[in-house]
mmCIF file of C-alpha atoms in Angstrom:
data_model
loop_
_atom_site.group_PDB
_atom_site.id
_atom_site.type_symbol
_atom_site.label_atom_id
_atom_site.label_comp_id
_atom_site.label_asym_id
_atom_site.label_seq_id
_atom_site.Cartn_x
_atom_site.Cartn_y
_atom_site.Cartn_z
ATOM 1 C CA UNK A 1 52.652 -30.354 -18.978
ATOM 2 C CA UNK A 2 54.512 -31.752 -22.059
ATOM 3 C CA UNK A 3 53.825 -28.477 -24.128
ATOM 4 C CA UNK A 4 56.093 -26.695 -20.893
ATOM 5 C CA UNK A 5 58.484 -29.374 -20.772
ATOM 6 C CA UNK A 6 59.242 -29.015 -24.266
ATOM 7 C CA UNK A 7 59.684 -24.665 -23.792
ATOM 8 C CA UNK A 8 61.678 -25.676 -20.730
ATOM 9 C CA UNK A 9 63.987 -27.671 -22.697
ATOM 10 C CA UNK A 10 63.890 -25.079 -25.775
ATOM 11 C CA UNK A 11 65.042 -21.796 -22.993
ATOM 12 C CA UNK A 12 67.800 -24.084 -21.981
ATOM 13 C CA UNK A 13 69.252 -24.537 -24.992
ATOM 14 C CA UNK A 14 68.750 -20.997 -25.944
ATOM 15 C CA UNK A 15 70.802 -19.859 -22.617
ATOM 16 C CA UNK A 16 72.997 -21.946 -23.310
ATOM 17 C CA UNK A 17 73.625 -20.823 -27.343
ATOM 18 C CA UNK A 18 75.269 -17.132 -25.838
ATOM 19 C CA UNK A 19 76.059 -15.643 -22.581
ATOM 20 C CA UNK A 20 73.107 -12.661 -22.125
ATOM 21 C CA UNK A 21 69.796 -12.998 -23.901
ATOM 22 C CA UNK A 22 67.340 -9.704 -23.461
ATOM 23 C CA UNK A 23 64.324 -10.839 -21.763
ATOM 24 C CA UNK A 24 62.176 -9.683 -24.964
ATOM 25 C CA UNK A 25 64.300 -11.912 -27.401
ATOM 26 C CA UNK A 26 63.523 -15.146 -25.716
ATOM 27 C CA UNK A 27 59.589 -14.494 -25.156
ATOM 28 C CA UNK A 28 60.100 -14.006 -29.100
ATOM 29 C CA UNK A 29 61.691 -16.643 -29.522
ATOM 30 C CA UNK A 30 59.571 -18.838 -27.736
ATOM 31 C CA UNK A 31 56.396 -17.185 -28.701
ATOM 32 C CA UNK A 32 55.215 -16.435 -25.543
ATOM 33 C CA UNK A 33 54.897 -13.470 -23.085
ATOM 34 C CA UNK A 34 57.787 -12.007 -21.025
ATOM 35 C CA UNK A 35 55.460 -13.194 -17.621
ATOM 36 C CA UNK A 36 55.763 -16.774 -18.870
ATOM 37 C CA UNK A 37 59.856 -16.178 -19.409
ATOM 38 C CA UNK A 38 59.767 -15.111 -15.828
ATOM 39 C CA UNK A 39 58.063 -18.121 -14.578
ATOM 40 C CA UNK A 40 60.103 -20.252 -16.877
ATOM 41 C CA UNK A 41 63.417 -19.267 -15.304
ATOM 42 C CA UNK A 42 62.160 -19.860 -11.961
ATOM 43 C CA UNK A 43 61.694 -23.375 -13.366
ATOM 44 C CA UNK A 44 64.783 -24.196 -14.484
ATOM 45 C CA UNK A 45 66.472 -22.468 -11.253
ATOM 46 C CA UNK A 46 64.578 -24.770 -8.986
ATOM 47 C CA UNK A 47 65.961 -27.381 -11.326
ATOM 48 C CA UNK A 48 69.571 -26.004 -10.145
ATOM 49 C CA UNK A 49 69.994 -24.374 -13.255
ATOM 50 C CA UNK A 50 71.633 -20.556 -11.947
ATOM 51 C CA UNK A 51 70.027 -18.390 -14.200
ATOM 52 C CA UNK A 52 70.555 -14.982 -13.377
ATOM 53 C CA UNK A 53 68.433 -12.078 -13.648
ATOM 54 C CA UNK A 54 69.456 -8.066 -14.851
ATOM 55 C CA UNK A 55 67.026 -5.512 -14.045
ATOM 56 C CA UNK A 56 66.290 -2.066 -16.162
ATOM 57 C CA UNK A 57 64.516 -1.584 -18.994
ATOM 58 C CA UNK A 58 66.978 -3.984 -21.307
ATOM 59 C CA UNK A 59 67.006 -6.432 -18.483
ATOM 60 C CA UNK A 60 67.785 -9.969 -19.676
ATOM 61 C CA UNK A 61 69.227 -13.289 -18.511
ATOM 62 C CA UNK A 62 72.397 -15.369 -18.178
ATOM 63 C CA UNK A 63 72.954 -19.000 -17.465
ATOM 64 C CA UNK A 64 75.823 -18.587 -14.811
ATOM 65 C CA UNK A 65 78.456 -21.331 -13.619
ATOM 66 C CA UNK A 66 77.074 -23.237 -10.270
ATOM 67 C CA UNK A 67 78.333 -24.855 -7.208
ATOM 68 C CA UNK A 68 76.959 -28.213 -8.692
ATOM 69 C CA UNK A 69 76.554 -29.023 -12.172
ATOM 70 C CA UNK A 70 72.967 -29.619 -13.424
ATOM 71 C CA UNK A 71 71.880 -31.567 -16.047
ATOM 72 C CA UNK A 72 73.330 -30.507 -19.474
ATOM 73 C CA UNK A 73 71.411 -30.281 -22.915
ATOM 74 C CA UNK A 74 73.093 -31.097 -26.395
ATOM 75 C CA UNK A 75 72.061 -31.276 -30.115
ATOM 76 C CA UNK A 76 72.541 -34.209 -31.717
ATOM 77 C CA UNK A 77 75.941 -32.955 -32.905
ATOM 78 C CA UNK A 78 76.665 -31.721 -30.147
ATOM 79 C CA UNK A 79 76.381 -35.047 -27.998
ATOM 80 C CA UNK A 80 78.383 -36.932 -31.202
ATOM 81 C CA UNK A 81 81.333 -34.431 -30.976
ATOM 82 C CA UNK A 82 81.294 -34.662 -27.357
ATOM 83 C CA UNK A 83 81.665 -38.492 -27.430
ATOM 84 C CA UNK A 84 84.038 -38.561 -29.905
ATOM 85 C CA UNK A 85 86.396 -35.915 -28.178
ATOM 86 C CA UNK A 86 85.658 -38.058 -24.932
ATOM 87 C CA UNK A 87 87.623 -41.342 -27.169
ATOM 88 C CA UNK A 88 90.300 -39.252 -28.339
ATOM 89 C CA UNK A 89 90.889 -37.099 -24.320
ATOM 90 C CA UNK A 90 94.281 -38.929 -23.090
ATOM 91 C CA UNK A 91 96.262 -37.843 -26.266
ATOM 92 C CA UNK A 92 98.272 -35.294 -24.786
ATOM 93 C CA UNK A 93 97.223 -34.949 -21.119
ATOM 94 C CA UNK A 94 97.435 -37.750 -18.358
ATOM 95 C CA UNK A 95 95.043 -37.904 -15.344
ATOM 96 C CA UNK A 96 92.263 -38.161 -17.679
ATOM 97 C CA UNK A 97 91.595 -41.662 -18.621
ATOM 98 C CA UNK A 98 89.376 -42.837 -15.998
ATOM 99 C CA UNK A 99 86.868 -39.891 -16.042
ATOM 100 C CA UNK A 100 86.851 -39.599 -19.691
ATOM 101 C CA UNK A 101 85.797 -43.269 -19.514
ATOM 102 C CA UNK A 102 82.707 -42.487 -16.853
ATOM 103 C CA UNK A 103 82.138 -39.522 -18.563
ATOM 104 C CA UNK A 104 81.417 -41.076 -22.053
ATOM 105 C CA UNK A 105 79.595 -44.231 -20.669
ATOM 106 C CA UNK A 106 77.046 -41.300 -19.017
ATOM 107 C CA UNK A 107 76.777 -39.482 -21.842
ATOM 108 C CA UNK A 108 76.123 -42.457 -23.979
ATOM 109 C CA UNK A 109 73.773 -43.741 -21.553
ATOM 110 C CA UNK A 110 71.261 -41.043 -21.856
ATOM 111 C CA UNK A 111 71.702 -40.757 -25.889
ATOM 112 C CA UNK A 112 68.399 -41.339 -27.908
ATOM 113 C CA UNK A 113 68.897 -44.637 -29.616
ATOM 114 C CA UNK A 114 69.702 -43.431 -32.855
ATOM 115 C CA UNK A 115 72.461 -41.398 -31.440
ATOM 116 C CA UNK A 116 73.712 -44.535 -29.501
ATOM 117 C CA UNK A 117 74.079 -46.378 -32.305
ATOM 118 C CA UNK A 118 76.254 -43.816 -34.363
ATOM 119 C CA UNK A 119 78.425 -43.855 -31.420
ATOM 120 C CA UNK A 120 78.997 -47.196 -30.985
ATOM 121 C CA UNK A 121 79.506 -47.386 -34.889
ATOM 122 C CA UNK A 122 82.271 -44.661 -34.544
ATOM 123 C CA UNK A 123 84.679 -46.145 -32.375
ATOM 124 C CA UNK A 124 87.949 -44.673 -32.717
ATOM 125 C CA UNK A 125 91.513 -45.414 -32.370
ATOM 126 C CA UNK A 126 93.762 -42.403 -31.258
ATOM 127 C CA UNK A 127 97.029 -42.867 -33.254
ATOM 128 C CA UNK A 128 99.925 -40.541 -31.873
ATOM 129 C CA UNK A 129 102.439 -39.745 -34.586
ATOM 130 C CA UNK A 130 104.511 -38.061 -32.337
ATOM 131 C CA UNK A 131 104.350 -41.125 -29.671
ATOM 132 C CA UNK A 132 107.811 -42.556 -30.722
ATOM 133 C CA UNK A 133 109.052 -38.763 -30.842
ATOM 134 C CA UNK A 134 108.451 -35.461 -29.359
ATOM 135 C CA UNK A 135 104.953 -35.799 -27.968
ATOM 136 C CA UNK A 136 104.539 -35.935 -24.213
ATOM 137 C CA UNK A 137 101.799 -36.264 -21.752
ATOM 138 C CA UNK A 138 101.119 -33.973 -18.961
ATOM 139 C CA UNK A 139 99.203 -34.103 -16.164
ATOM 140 C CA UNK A 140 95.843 -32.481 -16.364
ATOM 141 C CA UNK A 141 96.007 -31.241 -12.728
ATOM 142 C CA UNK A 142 99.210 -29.500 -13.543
ATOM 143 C CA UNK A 143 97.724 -27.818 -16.547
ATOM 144 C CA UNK A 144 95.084 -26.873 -14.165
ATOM 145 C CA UNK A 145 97.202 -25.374 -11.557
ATOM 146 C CA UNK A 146 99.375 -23.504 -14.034
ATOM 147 C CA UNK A 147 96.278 -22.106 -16.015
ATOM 148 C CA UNK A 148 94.168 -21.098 -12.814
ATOM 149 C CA UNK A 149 97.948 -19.087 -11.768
ATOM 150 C CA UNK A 150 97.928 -17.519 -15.229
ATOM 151 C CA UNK A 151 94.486 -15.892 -14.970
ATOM 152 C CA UNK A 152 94.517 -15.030 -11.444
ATOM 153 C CA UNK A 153 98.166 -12.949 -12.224
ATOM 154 C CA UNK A 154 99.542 -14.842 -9.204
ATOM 155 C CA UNK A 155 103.003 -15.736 -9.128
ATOM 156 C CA UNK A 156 103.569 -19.390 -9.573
ATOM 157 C CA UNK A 157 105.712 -21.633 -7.702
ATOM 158 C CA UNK A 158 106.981 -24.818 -8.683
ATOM 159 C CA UNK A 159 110.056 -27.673 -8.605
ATOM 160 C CA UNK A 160 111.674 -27.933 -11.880
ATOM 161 C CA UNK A 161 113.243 -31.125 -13.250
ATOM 162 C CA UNK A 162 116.468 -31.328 -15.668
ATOM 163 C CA UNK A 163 116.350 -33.929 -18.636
ATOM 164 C CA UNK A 164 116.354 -37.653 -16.986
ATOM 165 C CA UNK A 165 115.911 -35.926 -13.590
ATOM 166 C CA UNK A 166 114.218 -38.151 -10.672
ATOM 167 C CA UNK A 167 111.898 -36.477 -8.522
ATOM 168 C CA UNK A 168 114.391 -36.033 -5.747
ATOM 169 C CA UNK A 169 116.864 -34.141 -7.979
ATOM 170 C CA UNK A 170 114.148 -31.966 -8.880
ATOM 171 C CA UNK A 171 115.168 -28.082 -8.266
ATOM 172 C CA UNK A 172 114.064 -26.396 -5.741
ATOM 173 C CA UNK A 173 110.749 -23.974 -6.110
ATOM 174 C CA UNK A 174 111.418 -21.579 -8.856
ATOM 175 C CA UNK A 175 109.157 -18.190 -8.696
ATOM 176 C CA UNK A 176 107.594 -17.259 -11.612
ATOM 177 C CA UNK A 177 104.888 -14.837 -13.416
ATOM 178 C CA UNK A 178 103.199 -16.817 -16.284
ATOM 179 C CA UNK A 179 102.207 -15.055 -18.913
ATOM 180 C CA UNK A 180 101.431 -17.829 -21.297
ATOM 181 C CA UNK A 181 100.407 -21.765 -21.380
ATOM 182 C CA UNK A 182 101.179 -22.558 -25.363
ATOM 183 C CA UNK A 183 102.098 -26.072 -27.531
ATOM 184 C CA UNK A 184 104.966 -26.037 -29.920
ATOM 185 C CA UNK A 185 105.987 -28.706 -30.852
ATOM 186 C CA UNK A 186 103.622 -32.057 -29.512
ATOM 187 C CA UNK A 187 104.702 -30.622 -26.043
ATOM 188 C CA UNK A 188 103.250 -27.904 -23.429
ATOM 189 C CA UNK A 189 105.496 -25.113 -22.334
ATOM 190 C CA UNK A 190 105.234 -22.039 -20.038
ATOM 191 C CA UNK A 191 106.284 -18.872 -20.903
ATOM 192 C CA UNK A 192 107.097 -16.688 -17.621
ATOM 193 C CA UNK A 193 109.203 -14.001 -16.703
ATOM 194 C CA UNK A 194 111.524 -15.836 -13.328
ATOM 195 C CA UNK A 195 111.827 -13.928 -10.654
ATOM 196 C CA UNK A 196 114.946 -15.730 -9.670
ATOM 197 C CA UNK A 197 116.805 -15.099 -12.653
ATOM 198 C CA UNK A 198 115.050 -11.809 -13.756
ATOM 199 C CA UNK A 199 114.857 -12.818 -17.215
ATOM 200 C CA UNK A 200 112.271 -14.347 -19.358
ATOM 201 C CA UNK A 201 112.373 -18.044 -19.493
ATOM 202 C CA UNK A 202 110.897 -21.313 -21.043
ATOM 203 C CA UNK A 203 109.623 -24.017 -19.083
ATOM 204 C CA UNK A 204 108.447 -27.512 -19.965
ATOM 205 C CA UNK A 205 105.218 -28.308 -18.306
ATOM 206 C CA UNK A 206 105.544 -32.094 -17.975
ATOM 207 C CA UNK A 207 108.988 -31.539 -15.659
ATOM 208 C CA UNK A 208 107.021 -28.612 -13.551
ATOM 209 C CA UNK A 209 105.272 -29.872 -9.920
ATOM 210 C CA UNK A 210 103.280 -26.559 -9.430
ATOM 211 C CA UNK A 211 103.630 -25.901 -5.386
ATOM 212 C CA UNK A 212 100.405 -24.518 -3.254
ATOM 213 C CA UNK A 213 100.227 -21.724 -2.215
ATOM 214 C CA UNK A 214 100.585 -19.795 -5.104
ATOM 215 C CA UNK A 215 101.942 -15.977 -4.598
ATOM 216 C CA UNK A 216 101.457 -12.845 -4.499
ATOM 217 C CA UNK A 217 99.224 -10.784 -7.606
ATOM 218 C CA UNK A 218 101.364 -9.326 -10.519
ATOM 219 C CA UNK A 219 100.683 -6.991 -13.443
ATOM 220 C CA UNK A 220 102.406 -8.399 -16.540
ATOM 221 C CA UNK A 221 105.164 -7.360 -18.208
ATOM 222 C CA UNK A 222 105.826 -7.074 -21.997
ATOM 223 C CA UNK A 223 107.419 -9.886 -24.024
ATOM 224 C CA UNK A 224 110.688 -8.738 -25.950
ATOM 225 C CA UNK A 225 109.291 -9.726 -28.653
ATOM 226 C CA UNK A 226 105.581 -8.778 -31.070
ATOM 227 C CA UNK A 227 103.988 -11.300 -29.598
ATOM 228 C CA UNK A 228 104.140 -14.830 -27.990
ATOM 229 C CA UNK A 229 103.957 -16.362 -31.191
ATOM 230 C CA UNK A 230 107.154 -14.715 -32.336
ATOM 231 C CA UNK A 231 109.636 -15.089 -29.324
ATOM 232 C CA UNK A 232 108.566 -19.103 -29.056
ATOM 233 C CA UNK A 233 109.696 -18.821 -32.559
ATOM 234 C CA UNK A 234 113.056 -17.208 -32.530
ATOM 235 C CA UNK A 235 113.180 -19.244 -29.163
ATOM 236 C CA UNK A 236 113.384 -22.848 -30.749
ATOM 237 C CA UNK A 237 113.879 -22.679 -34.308
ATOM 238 C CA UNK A 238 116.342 -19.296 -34.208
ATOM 239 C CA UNK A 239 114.681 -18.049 -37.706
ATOM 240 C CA UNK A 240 111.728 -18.917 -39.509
ATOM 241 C CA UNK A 241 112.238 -21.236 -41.965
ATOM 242 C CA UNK A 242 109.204 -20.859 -44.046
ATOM 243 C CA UNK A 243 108.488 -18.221 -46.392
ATOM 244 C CA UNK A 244 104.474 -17.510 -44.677
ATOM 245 C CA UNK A 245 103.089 -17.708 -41.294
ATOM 246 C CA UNK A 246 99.980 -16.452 -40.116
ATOM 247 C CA UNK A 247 97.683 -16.153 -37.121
ATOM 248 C CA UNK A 248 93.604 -16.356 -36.067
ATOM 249 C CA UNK A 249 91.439 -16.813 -33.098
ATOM 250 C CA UNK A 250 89.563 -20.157 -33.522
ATOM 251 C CA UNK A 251 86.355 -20.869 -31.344
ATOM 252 C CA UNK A 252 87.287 -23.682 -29.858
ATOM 253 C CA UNK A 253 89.802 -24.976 -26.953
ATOM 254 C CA UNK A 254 92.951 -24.867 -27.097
ATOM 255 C CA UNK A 255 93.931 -28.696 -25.724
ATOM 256 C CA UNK A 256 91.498 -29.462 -29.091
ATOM 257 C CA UNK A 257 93.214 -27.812 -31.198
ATOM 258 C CA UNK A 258 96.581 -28.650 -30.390
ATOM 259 C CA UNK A 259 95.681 -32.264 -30.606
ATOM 260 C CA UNK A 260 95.557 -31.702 -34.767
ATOM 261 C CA UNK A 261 97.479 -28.844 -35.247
ATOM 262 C CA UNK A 262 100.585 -30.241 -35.858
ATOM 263 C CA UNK A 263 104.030 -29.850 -34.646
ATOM 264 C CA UNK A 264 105.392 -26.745 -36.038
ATOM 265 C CA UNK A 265 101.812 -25.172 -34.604
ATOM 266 C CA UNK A 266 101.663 -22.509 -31.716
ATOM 267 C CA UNK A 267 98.412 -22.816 -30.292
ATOM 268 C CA UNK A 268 97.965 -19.890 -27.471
ATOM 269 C CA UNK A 269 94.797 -20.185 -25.062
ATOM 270 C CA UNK A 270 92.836 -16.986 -25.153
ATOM 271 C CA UNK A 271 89.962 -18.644 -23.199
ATOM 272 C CA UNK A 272 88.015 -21.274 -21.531
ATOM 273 C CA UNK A 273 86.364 -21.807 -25.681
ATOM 274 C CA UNK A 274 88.720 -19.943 -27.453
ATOM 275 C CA UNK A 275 92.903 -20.013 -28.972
ATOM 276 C CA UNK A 276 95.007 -18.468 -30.940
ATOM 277 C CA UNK A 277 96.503 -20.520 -33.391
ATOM 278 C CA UNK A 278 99.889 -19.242 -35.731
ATOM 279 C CA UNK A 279 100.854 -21.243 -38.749
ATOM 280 C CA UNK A 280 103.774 -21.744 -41.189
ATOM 281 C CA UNK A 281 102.699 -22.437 -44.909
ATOM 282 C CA UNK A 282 104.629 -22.430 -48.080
ATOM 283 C CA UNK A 283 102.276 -20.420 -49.603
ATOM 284 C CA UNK A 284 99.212 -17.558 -48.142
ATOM 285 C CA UNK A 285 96.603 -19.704 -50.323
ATOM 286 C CA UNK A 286 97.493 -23.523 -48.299
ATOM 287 C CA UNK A 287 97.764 -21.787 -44.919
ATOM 288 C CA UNK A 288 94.178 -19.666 -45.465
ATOM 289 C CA UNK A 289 92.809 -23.173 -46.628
ATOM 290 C CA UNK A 290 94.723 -24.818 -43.419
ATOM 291 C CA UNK A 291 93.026 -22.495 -41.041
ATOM 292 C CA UNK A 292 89.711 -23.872 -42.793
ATOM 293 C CA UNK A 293 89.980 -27.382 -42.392
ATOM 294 C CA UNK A 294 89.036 -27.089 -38.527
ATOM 295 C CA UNK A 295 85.706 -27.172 -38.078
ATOM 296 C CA UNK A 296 84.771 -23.808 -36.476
ATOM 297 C CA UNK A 297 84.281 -20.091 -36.557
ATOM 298 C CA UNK A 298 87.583 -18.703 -37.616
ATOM 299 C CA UNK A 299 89.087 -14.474 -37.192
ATOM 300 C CA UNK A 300 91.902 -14.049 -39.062
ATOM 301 C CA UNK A 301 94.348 -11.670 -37.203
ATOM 302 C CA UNK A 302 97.355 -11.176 -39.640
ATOM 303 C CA UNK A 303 99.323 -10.357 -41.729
ATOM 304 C CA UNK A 304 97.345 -9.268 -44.478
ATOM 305 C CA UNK A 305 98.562 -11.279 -46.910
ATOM 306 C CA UNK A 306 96.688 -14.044 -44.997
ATOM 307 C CA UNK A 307 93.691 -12.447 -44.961
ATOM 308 C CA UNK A 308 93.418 -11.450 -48.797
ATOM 309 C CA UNK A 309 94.502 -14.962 -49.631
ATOM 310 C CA UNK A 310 91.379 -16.555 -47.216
ATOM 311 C CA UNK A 311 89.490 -13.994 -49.239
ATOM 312 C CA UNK A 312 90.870 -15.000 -52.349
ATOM 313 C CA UNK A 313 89.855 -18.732 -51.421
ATOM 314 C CA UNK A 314 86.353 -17.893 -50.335
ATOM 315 C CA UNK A 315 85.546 -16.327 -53.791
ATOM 316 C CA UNK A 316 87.055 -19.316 -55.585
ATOM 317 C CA UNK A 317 85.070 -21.981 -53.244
ATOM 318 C CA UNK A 318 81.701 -19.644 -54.186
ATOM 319 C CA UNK A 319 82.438 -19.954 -57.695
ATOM 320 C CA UNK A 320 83.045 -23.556 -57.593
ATOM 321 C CA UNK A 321 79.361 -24.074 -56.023
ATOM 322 C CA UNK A 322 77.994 -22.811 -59.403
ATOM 323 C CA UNK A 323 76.517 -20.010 -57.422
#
């Protein structure tokens, strides 16, 4: 029993590592026979884990998104950086405090001890150095509303508010396609073409009340501009200032990112694990050694001076090992 507990446990974290596994990899991986993988998953789905199945000769397995969430499984990293992101949650969005709370005294609960007591060691203090200036909270149920819009391509409606505005001198629904959720700045924006206006325009999430229902599908337009990155640019500063900027895909979210990534950042979400981050830098070398500082996988998009400097980097960081 504890010998199938412990391959239970072992597929679980393997479905959860990447999104299709061929049904021949895992029996590899677990050392045993594809008949045993079969009866495994059944396992784990009678657990309410919704595993599905792909037939043919390359036929594999996915752990799929349920009605109900089951039990989850972390490494002992894993469940560290989850409780420390869980302390640090109500830095930019609102709505969050109480269920962060829950969520961390759950997750803490079923920690081994020696994970417990790391945790309980690390207790941290969120200081916001953009409190006293340009940082502002938003509501995570707006955020919500506004991304769920954005990937459906469904026209979003919502009451806009003016500087100082109380809620009943809010405007009136505006219509709007989103075509991007972004930071700049310590606050969330919008970028959407209004339907209203027929022009592209700017919004600031944290005076936005998104309305229900949302409207009709859209296709999206083109920005008049390279790319998001670029118009936000020439939309708030005019010019760029500094002499290098640069952009990459980082695996991680982009609400985590934007936490650290400073002020002058643009941090685009790309997907549910996933942003794309732009930069400015006084030189290639600090902004390729920026990029590295956050702790995950890293694609540099462009230019290419950013890219040969990263390479550049990466050679002298090897040489400095002594290897």
């Amino acid at each position: 029993m504890s010998e199938t507990s412990a391959r239970l446990l072992a597929l679980l974290s393997l479905l959860q590592a990447r999104r299709d596994w061929p049904g021949s990899l895992l029996a590899e991986r677990l050392e045993v026979s594809p008949r045993t993988v079969r009866r495994d998953v059944d396992r784990l789905r009678d657990l309410g884990y919704p595993v599905r199945a792909s037939k043919g000769p390359d036929g594999g397995y996915r752990l799929d998104a349920g009605a109900d969430l089951p039990p989850l499984l972390f490494d002992d990293d894993q469940a560290i950086a989850v409780a420390v992101a869980l302390q640090t949650a109500t830095t930019s969005v609102t709505g969050i405090e109480e269920g962060a709370l829950r969520a961390l005294a759950t997750v803490r609960q079923v920690m081994p001890a020696r994970l417990r007591q790391r945790v309980d060691a690390l207790q941290v203090t969120t200081v916001d150095r953009y409190a006293d200036s340009r940082r502002i909270k938003v509501d995570s149920e707006h955020l919500i509303a506004i991304g769920s819009a954005l990937r459906a391509r469904e026209v979003l409606r919502f009451d806009y508010a003016s500087p100082g505005a109380n809620e009943e001198e809010w405007v009136p629904p505006r219509k709007v396609e989103p075509h991007h959720l972004v930071t700049w700045g310590g606050r969330w924006y919008l970028v959407g073409w209004d339907l209203d206006r027929n022009d592209w325009r700017t919004f600031r999430v944290d005076r936005m009340l998104p309305k229900t229902p949302t409207g009709p599908r859209f296709t999206p337009r083109e920005l008049p501009a390279q790319d998001v990155s670029t118009y936000i640019s020439s939309r708030f500063t005019g010019r760029n200032q500094w002499p290098c900027r640069g952009t990459a895909i980082l695996q991680a979210k982009a609400a985590d990112i934007a936490r650290w990534a400073g002020r002058d950042a643009l941090v685009e979400e790309v997907t549910d694990t996933s942003c794309r981050l732009t930069l400015n830098g006084w030189s290639w070398t600090g902004l390729a050694a920026t990029f590295g500082m956050f702790e995950t996988d890293v694609e540099f998009i462009n230019p290419p001076e950013l890219k040969q400097a990263a390479r550049d980097l990466a050679t002298r960081y090897l040489a400095a090992t002594g290897s």
